[in-house]
Amino acid sequence: MMLFGKTILVTGVASGIGRRTAELAAQMGAEVIGIDLVKPEHIVGRFIEADISSQAGVDKVIAQLPDEMDALCNVAGVSGQSGAAITLAINFFGLRALTEGLVTKLRTGASVVNVASIAGFGWKENSQRASAIAKLGGFPDANQVMKDFDIPNEAGYPISKEILLVWTMLASQQALFRSRHIRVNAVSPGPVETPILTQFRQVLGDERVDSDVDRVGRAGNAGDIAPAILFLCSDAARWINGHNLATDGGLEASLTIEQCNL
Ligand SMILES: NC(=O)c1ccc[n+]([C@@H]2O[C@H](COP(=O)([O-])OP(=O)(O)OC[C@H]3O[C@@H](n4cnc5c(N)ncnc54)[C@H](O)[C@@H]3O)[C@@H](O)[C@H]2O)c1
């Protein structure tokens, strides 16, 4: 699986999964453009400082991006520790605004990969809420969304990932993407040893994180996730669209067996 000749945009490139994705994409032959709020210690390819938490921040970065990119890896995200409004704004509304705003800069046949999470596993039970929020137009006021949909402040992270998983499917069928043969998929990691995991322990509790890790034997690392993201960017995945690739050592299978009493 090679990425020679492809230009790949990676958000969240200063740390963790985004950083490893950028490094590996470059090793596989891609031209990399990285976006982050924070300047990376080691820049791979080209770096653009950007804050995707608002429409203005998204517009600013889009204006600096070239035409004819081959893939967008939406990796940037926050843990929920700072509250639901900012979490929804970054993990979903900003991600969606960036993706939709970039469509004309993506080549026909390009690939979008959204990094969701096992935390979005509950999307089926909450599908109506997730779909209603995913269908809100523009860049809504996240505080208003919290009020309108009764979202508790501490539930911002799992809900943002449920919405992202539902939107991934919706987008894969949307004319905006389909008319240009742009595939939209998701990768859902389980717990991964990156800076955000410490925050998950505070938000979700040690018991939940330890239980998830115990089910699969170890936490993942960024190097376990990056190849799955880049596979979905590659031509090898050309017939995969609207899919959520669990990249979690078997955690989703373990939870499904328990939940469905298989
Ligand atoms: N680490 C895990 O256990 C885990 C598990 C499941 C899903 N994920 C998801 O993986 C993705 C990457 O997480 P990670 O583990 O690499 O965490 P990380 O904290 O190491 O990296 C996240 C990056 O996103 C950037 N970012 C945050 N807000 C931003 C903004 N407004 N604009 C631009 N960039 C911004 C940060 O500066 C940081 O570099 C996230 O979407 C996260 O939800 C992580």
mmCIF file of C-alpha atoms and ligand atoms in Angstrom:
data_model
loop_
_atom_site.group_PDB
_atom_site.id
_atom_site.type_symbol
_atom_site.label_atom_id
_atom_site.label_comp_id
_atom_site.label_asym_id
_atom_site.label_seq_id
_atom_site.Cartn_x
_atom_site.Cartn_y
_atom_site.Cartn_z
ATOM 1 C CA MET A 1 0.000 0.000 0.000
ATOM 2 C CA MET A 2 1.747 3.181 -1.199
ATOM 3 C CA LEU A 3 0.674 6.808 -1.185
ATOM 4 C CA PHE A 4 3.092 8.199 -3.801
ATOM 5 C CA GLY A 5 1.650 11.154 -5.686
ATOM 6 C CA LYS A 6 -1.027 11.829 -3.083
ATOM 7 C CA THR A 7 -1.410 15.031 -1.082
ATOM 8 C CA ILE A 8 -2.868 14.249 2.332
ATOM 9 C CA LEU A 9 -4.179 16.772 4.838
ATOM 10 C CA VAL A 10 -4.028 15.682 8.487
ATOM 11 C CA THR A 11 -5.651 17.615 11.350
ATOM 12 C CA GLY A 12 -4.404 17.271 14.930
ATOM 13 C CA VAL A 13 -0.888 16.804 13.608
ATOM 14 C CA ALA A 14 0.988 18.122 16.670
ATOM 15 C CA SER A 15 0.355 15.095 18.867
ATOM 16 C CA GLY A 16 -0.626 11.451 19.200
ATOM 17 C CA ILE A 17 -2.533 9.788 16.371
ATOM 18 C CA GLY A 18 -2.377 12.784 14.015
ATOM 19 C CA ARG A 19 1.384 13.076 14.424
ATOM 20 C CA ARG A 20 1.946 9.379 13.684
ATOM 21 C CA THR A 21 -0.445 9.518 10.729
ATOM 22 C CA ALA A 22 1.521 12.405 9.207
ATOM 23 C CA GLU A 23 4.879 10.661 9.739
ATOM 24 C CA LEU A 24 3.682 7.386 8.253
ATOM 25 C CA ALA A 25 1.957 9.083 5.296
ATOM 26 C CA ALA A 26 5.255 10.803 4.436
ATOM 27 C CA GLN A 27 7.129 7.477 4.769
ATOM 28 C CA MET A 28 4.604 5.961 2.369
ATOM 29 C CA GLY A 29 5.335 8.629 -0.224
ATOM 30 C CA ALA A 30 2.603 11.220 0.360
ATOM 31 C CA GLU A 31 2.968 14.983 0.443
ATOM 32 C CA VAL A 32 1.650 15.932 3.878
ATOM 33 C CA ILE A 33 -0.048 19.110 5.018
ATOM 34 C CA GLY A 34 -0.652 19.257 8.778
ATOM 35 C CA ILE A 35 -3.087 21.414 10.719
ATOM 36 C CA ASP A 36 -3.165 21.993 14.471
ATOM 37 C CA LEU A 37 -3.849 24.552 17.161
ATOM 38 C CA VAL A 38 -0.324 23.913 18.395
ATOM 39 C CA LYS A 39 2.886 24.004 16.370
ATOM 40 C CA PRO A 40 4.404 20.487 16.197
ATOM 41 C CA GLU A 41 7.920 19.875 17.554
ATOM 42 C CA HIS A 42 8.851 18.231 14.256
ATOM 43 C CA ILE A 43 7.029 19.447 11.174
ATOM 44 C CA VAL A 44 6.302 16.836 8.509
ATOM 45 C CA GLY A 45 5.752 18.432 5.093
ATOM 46 C CA ARG A 46 3.899 21.729 5.463
ATOM 47 C CA PHE A 47 2.240 22.978 8.663
ATOM 48 C CA ILE A 48 -0.623 25.453 9.048
ATOM 49 C CA GLU A 49 -1.620 26.695 12.486
ATOM 50 C CA ALA A 50 -5.402 26.532 12.756
ATOM 51 C CA ASP A 51 -8.240 26.424 15.236
ATOM 52 C CA ILE A 52 -11.177 24.457 13.877
ATOM 53 C CA SER A 53 -13.501 25.293 16.797
ATOM 54 C CA SER A 54 -15.292 28.066 14.867
ATOM 55 C CA GLN A 55 -16.437 28.831 11.325
ATOM 56 C CA ALA A 56 -13.972 31.743 11.202
ATOM 57 C CA GLY A 57 -11.089 29.434 12.170
ATOM 58 C CA VAL A 58 -12.127 26.896 9.557
ATOM 59 C CA ASP A 59 -12.483 29.554 6.832
ATOM 60 C CA LYS A 60 -9.045 30.910 7.665
ATOM 61 C CA VAL A 61 -7.356 27.547 7.182
ATOM 62 C CA ILE A 62 -9.291 26.644 4.029
ATOM 63 C CA ALA A 63 -8.076 29.872 2.412
ATOM 64 C CA GLN A 64 -4.472 28.705 2.922
ATOM 65 C CA LEU A 65 -4.925 25.218 1.471
ATOM 66 C CA PRO A 66 -4.053 24.229 -2.093
ATOM 67 C CA ASP A 67 -6.416 22.757 -4.663
ATOM 68 C CA GLU A 68 -6.294 19.114 -5.664
ATOM 69 C CA MET A 69 -5.736 17.267 -2.406
ATOM 70 C CA ASP A 70 -6.315 13.506 -2.324
ATOM 71 C CA ALA A 71 -7.313 12.868 1.277
ATOM 72 C CA LEU A 72 -8.414 14.572 4.457
ATOM 73 C CA CYS A 73 -7.705 12.827 7.760
ATOM 74 C CA ASN A 74 -9.884 14.438 10.445
ATOM 75 C CA VAL A 75 -7.901 13.474 13.545
ATOM 76 C CA ALA A 76 -7.984 16.621 15.752
ATOM 77 C CA GLY A 77 -10.196 16.205 18.777
ATOM 78 C CA VAL A 78 -10.622 16.999 22.471
ATOM 79 C CA SER A 79 -11.579 14.802 25.430
ATOM 80 C CA GLY A 80 -14.636 16.580 26.784
ATOM 81 C CA GLN A 81 -12.775 17.806 29.847
ATOM 82 C CA SER A 82 -13.482 21.445 28.937
ATOM 83 C CA GLY A 83 -17.235 20.890 28.621
ATOM 84 C CA ALA A 84 -19.683 19.735 25.989
ATOM 85 C CA ALA A 85 -20.030 22.946 23.948
ATOM 86 C CA ILE A 86 -16.385 23.238 22.934
ATOM 87 C CA THR A 87 -16.172 19.474 22.489
ATOM 88 C CA LEU A 88 -19.105 19.427 20.069
ATOM 89 C CA ALA A 89 -17.645 22.465 18.278
ATOM 90 C CA ILE A 90 -14.239 20.834 17.687
ATOM 91 C CA ASN A 91 -15.074 17.131 17.428
ATOM 92 C CA PHE A 92 -18.062 17.564 15.148
ATOM 93 C CA PHE A 93 -19.142 21.004 13.892
ATOM 94 C CA GLY A 94 -15.591 22.186 13.102
ATOM 95 C CA LEU A 95 -14.679 18.850 11.527
ATOM 96 C CA ARG A 96 -17.805 18.940 9.359
ATOM 97 C CA ALA A 97 -17.322 22.599 8.378
ATOM 98 C CA LEU A 98 -13.743 21.874 7.344
ATOM 99 C CA THR A 99 -14.721 18.803 5.346
ATOM 100 C CA GLU A 100 -17.662 20.411 3.556
ATOM 101 C CA GLY A 101 -15.721 23.621 2.966
ATOM 102 C CA LEU A 102 -12.855 21.689 1.406
ATOM 103 C CA VAL A 103 -14.824 19.588 -1.041
ATOM 104 C CA THR A 104 -13.923 21.689 -4.051
ATOM 105 C CA LYS A 105 -10.231 21.408 -3.104
ATOM 106 C CA LEU A 106 -10.398 17.615 -3.005
ATOM 107 C CA ARG A 107 -9.775 15.672 -6.206
ATOM 108 C CA THR A 108 -12.481 13.504 -7.698
ATOM 109 C CA GLY A 109 -12.140 10.104 -6.003
ATOM 110 C CA ALA A 110 -10.580 11.585 -2.846
ATOM 111 C CA SER A 111 -10.975 10.088 0.619
ATOM 112 C CA VAL A 112 -12.158 11.570 3.923
ATOM 113 C CA VAL A 113 -11.332 9.674 7.124
ATOM 114 C CA ASN A 114 -12.981 10.750 10.373
ATOM 115 C CA VAL A 115 -11.363 9.589 13.607
ATOM 116 C CA ALA A 116 -14.326 8.730 15.826
ATOM 117 C CA SER A 117 -14.030 6.455 18.902
ATOM 118 C CA ILE A 118 -15.327 3.396 20.690
ATOM 119 C CA ALA A 119 -16.942 6.090 22.868
ATOM 120 C CA GLY A 120 -19.446 6.511 20.016
ATOM 121 C CA PHE A 121 -20.488 2.830 20.335
ATOM 122 C CA GLY A 122 -23.910 3.962 21.655
ATOM 123 C CA TRP A 123 -24.867 5.663 18.386
ATOM 124 C CA LYS A 124 -27.548 3.083 17.513
ATOM 125 C CA GLU A 125 -29.453 3.665 20.760
ATOM 126 C CA ASN A 126 -29.124 7.422 20.249
ATOM 127 C CA SER A 127 -29.427 7.466 16.466
ATOM 128 C CA GLN A 128 -32.336 9.924 16.265
ATOM 129 C CA ARG A 129 -30.549 12.541 18.372
ATOM 130 C CA ALA A 130 -27.284 11.976 16.524
ATOM 131 C CA SER A 131 -28.941 12.262 13.132
ATOM 132 C CA ALA A 132 -30.926 15.397 14.089
ATOM 133 C CA ILE A 133 -27.720 17.131 15.251
ATOM 134 C CA ALA A 134 -25.727 15.886 12.251
ATOM 135 C CA LYS A 135 -28.360 17.466 9.981
ATOM 136 C CA LEU A 136 -28.275 20.927 11.632
ATOM 137 C CA GLY A 137 -27.087 23.389 9.004
ATOM 138 C CA GLY A 138 -24.115 25.728 9.152
ATOM 139 C CA PHE A 139 -21.954 26.024 12.267
ATOM 140 C CA PRO A 140 -24.558 26.022 15.050
ATOM 141 C CA ASP A 141 -24.069 27.585 18.477
ATOM 142 C CA ALA A 142 -23.004 24.515 20.470
ATOM 143 C CA ASN A 143 -24.420 25.944 23.736
ATOM 144 C CA GLN A 144 -27.830 26.179 22.061
ATOM 145 C CA VAL A 145 -27.475 22.618 20.735
ATOM 146 C CA MET A 146 -26.763 21.414 24.292
ATOM 147 C CA LYS A 147 -29.959 23.103 25.504
ATOM 148 C CA ASP A 148 -32.118 21.959 22.595
ATOM 149 C CA PHE A 149 -30.999 18.326 22.883
ATOM 150 C CA ASP A 150 -30.572 18.128 26.692
ATOM 151 C CA ILE A 151 -26.893 17.269 26.452
ATOM 152 C CA PRO A 152 -25.246 17.155 29.897
ATOM 153 C CA ASN A 153 -21.908 18.935 30.102
ATOM 154 C CA GLU A 154 -20.071 15.692 30.947
ATOM 155 C CA ALA A 155 -21.518 13.773 27.972
ATOM 156 C CA GLY A 156 -20.032 15.949 25.226
ATOM 157 C CA TYR A 157 -17.318 13.492 24.176
ATOM 158 C CA PRO A 158 -19.350 10.315 23.573
ATOM 159 C CA ILE A 159 -22.176 12.308 21.995
ATOM 160 C CA SER A 160 -19.757 14.140 19.660
ATOM 161 C CA LYS A 161 -18.449 10.765 18.461
ATOM 162 C CA GLU A 162 -21.960 9.284 18.067
ATOM 163 C CA ILE A 163 -22.856 12.256 15.847
ATOM 164 C CA LEU A 164 -19.620 11.843 13.888
ATOM 165 C CA LEU A 165 -20.315 8.155 13.211
ATOM 166 C CA VAL A 166 -23.840 8.919 11.998
ATOM 167 C CA TRP A 167 -22.636 11.849 9.869
ATOM 168 C CA THR A 168 -19.961 9.631 8.292
ATOM 169 C CA MET A 169 -22.717 7.402 6.921
ATOM 170 C CA LEU A 170 -24.921 10.341 5.909
ATOM 171 C CA ALA A 171 -22.039 12.131 4.174
ATOM 172 C CA SER A 172 -21.076 8.999 2.248
ATOM 173 C CA GLN A 173 -24.520 9.127 0.636
ATOM 174 C CA GLN A 174 -24.683 12.915 0.211
ATOM 175 C CA ALA A 175 -24.570 14.377 -3.314
ATOM 176 C CA LEU A 176 -21.897 16.870 -2.187
ATOM 177 C CA PHE A 177 -19.430 13.985 -1.832
ATOM 178 C CA ARG A 178 -20.951 11.289 -4.067
ATOM 179 C CA SER A 179 -21.113 13.488 -7.160
ATOM 180 C CA ARG A 180 -17.295 13.718 -6.974
ATOM 181 C CA HIS A 181 -16.785 10.064 -5.910
ATOM 182 C CA ILE A 182 -15.354 11.183 -2.573
ATOM 183 C CA ARG A 183 -15.455 8.371 -0.019
ATOM 184 C CA VAL A 184 -16.217 9.186 3.629
ATOM 185 C CA ASN A 185 -15.235 6.625 6.277
ATOM 186 C CA ALA A 186 -14.457 6.508 9.990
ATOM 187 C CA VAL A 187 -11.811 4.855 12.135
ATOM 188 C CA SER A 188 -12.776 4.153 15.746
ATOM 189 C CA PRO A 189 -9.904 3.569 18.168
ATOM 190 C CA GLY A 190 -10.275 2.112 21.648
ATOM 191 C CA PRO A 191 -8.026 3.533 24.391
ATOM 192 C CA VAL A 192 -4.725 4.723 22.877
ATOM 193 C CA GLU A 193 -1.645 5.868 24.825
ATOM 194 C CA THR A 194 -1.578 9.558 23.859
ATOM 195 C CA PRO A 195 -1.906 12.732 25.962
ATOM 196 C CA ILE A 196 -5.705 12.651 25.633
ATOM 197 C CA LEU A 197 -5.909 9.297 27.472
ATOM 198 C CA THR A 198 -4.969 10.930 30.795
ATOM 199 C CA GLN A 199 -7.908 13.280 30.296
ATOM 200 C CA PHE A 200 -10.231 10.365 29.455
ATOM 201 C CA ARG A 201 -9.280 8.837 32.802
ATOM 202 C CA GLN A 202 -10.490 12.045 34.475
ATOM 203 C CA VAL A 203 -13.638 12.355 32.340
ATOM 204 C CA LEU A 204 -14.719 8.694 32.139
ATOM 205 C CA GLY A 205 -13.001 7.362 35.279
ATOM 206 C CA ASP A 206 -10.114 4.901 35.678
ATOM 207 C CA GLU A 207 -12.530 1.978 36.047
ATOM 208 C CA ARG A 208 -14.046 2.429 32.565
ATOM 209 C CA VAL A 209 -10.675 2.955 30.854
ATOM 210 C CA ASP A 210 -9.048 0.020 32.713
ATOM 211 C CA SER A 211 -11.982 -2.244 31.876
ATOM 212 C CA ASP A 212 -11.673 -1.366 28.157
ATOM 213 C CA VAL A 213 -7.919 -2.004 28.269
ATOM 214 C CA ASP A 214 -8.394 -5.316 30.136
ATOM 215 C CA ARG A 215 -10.845 -6.584 27.519
ATOM 216 C CA VAL A 216 -8.189 -6.396 24.783
ATOM 217 C CA GLY A 217 -4.989 -6.936 26.786
ATOM 218 C CA ARG A 218 -3.322 -3.546 26.318
ATOM 219 C CA ALA A 219 -3.984 0.039 25.317
ATOM 220 C CA GLY A 220 -3.267 0.830 21.691
ATOM 221 C CA ASN A 221 -0.569 3.209 20.533
ATOM 222 C CA ALA A 222 -0.660 5.809 17.771
ATOM 223 C CA GLY A 223 1.216 3.396 15.506
ATOM 224 C CA ASP A 224 -1.682 0.926 15.773
ATOM 225 C CA ILE A 225 -4.164 3.492 14.458
ATOM 226 C CA ALA A 226 -2.268 5.421 11.750
ATOM 227 C CA PRO A 227 -2.063 2.494 9.242
ATOM 228 C CA ALA A 228 -5.843 1.997 9.419
ATOM 229 C CA ILE A 229 -6.416 5.696 8.664
ATOM 230 C CA LEU A 230 -3.983 5.612 5.752
ATOM 231 C CA PHE A 231 -5.404 2.374 4.375
ATOM 232 C CA LEU A 232 -8.745 4.174 4.026
ATOM 233 C CA CYS A 233 -6.926 7.045 2.248
ATOM 234 C CA SER A 234 -5.311 4.631 -0.203
ATOM 235 C CA ASP A 235 -6.577 3.275 -3.502
ATOM 236 C CA ALA A 236 -6.683 -0.173 -1.862
ATOM 237 C CA ALA A 237 -9.822 1.061 -0.083
ATOM 238 C CA ARG A 238 -11.454 2.421 -3.242
ATOM 239 C CA TRP A 239 -14.638 0.358 -2.761
ATOM 240 C CA ILE A 240 -15.030 1.142 0.949
ATOM 241 C CA ASN A 241 -17.429 3.969 1.712
ATOM 242 C CA GLY A 242 -19.574 4.945 4.709
ATOM 243 C CA HIS A 243 -17.766 2.382 6.859
ATOM 244 C CA ASN A 244 -16.590 2.555 10.473
ATOM 245 C CA LEU A 245 -13.362 0.615 10.905
ATOM 246 C CA ALA A 246 -13.041 -0.413 14.561
ATOM 247 C CA THR A 247 -9.310 -0.198 15.310
ATOM 248 C CA ASP A 248 -9.396 -1.280 18.909
ATOM 249 C CA GLY A 249 -7.852 -4.744 19.356
ATOM 250 C CA GLY A 250 -11.337 -6.317 19.443
ATOM 251 C CA LEU A 251 -12.978 -4.020 22.005
ATOM 252 C CA GLU A 252 -16.074 -3.352 19.903
ATOM 253 C CA ALA A 253 -16.552 -7.082 19.361
ATOM 254 C CA SER A 254 -16.204 -7.703 23.097
ATOM 255 C CA LEU A 255 -18.772 -5.014 23.981
ATOM 256 C CA THR A 256 -21.168 -6.220 21.267
ATOM 257 C CA ILE A 257 -21.026 -9.829 22.503
ATOM 258 C CA GLU A 258 -21.927 -8.613 25.998
ATOM 259 C CA GLN A 259 -24.600 -6.136 24.903
ATOM 260 C CA CYS A 260 -26.352 -8.511 22.486
ATOM 261 C CA ASN A 261 -25.874 -11.559 24.721
ATOM 262 C CA LEU A 262 -24.244 -13.479 21.835
HETATM 263 N N1 LIG B 1 -6.189 8.424 22.531
HETATM 264 C C1 LIG B 1 -7.314 7.756 22.668
HETATM 265 O O1 LIG B 1 -7.475 6.968 23.621
HETATM 266 C C2 LIG B 1 -8.405 7.914 21.659
HETATM 267 C C3 LIG B 1 -9.415 6.945 21.625
HETATM 268 C C4 LIG B 1 -10.445 7.077 20.710
HETATM 269 C C5 LIG B 1 -10.473 8.157 19.837
HETATM 270 N N2 LIG B 1 -9.485 9.079 19.896
HETATM 271 C C6 LIG B 1 -9.571 10.225 18.980
HETATM 272 O O2 LIG B 1 -8.384 10.328 18.240
HETATM 273 C C7 LIG B 1 -8.193 11.680 17.844
HETATM 274 C C8 LIG B 1 -6.760 12.071 18.136
HETATM 275 O O3 LIG B 1 -6.538 11.991 19.514
HETATM 276 P P1 LIG B 1 -5.097 11.728 20.153
HETATM 277 O O4 LIG B 1 -5.236 10.533 20.986
HETATM 278 O O5 LIG B 1 -4.070 11.790 19.118
HETATM 279 O O6 LIG B 1 -5.037 12.999 21.132
HETATM 280 P P2 LIG B 1 -3.960 14.163 21.267
HETATM 281 O O7 LIG B 1 -4.463 15.020 22.381
HETATM 282 O O8 LIG B 1 -2.607 13.570 21.365
HETATM 283 O O9 LIG B 1 -4.067 14.958 19.888
HETATM 284 C C9 LIG B 1 -5.153 15.785 19.548
HETATM 285 C C10 LIG B 1 -4.634 16.936 18.700
HETATM 286 O O10 LIG B 1 -5.766 17.732 18.275
HETATM 287 C C11 LIG B 1 -5.372 19.095 18.342
HETATM 288 N N3 LIG B 1 -6.530 19.980 18.493
HETATM 289 C C12 LIG B 1 -7.346 20.072 19.570
HETATM 290 N N4 LIG B 1 -8.245 21.069 19.381
HETATM 291 C C13 LIG B 1 -7.992 21.602 18.164
HETATM 292 C C14 LIG B 1 -8.563 22.674 17.422
HETATM 293 N N5 LIG B 1 -9.573 23.413 17.922
HETATM 294 N N6 LIG B 1 -8.080 22.954 16.202
HETATM 295 C C15 LIG B 1 -7.026 22.250 15.702
HETATM 296 N N7 LIG B 1 -6.427 21.235 16.368
HETATM 297 C C16 LIG B 1 -6.902 20.923 17.583
HETATM 298 C C17 LIG B 1 -4.473 19.140 19.588
HETATM 299 O O11 LIG B 1 -3.676 20.338 19.621
HETATM 300 C C18 LIG B 1 -3.677 17.871 19.466
HETATM 301 O O12 LIG B 1 -2.475 18.051 18.750
HETATM 302 C C19 LIG B 1 -9.243 12.504 18.588
HETATM 303 O O13 LIG B 1 -10.293 12.818 17.710
HETATM 304 C C20 LIG B 1 -9.703 11.546 19.677
HETATM 305 O O14 LIG B 1 -11.042 11.802 20.061
HETATM 306 C C21 LIG B 1 -8.437 8.981 20.772
#
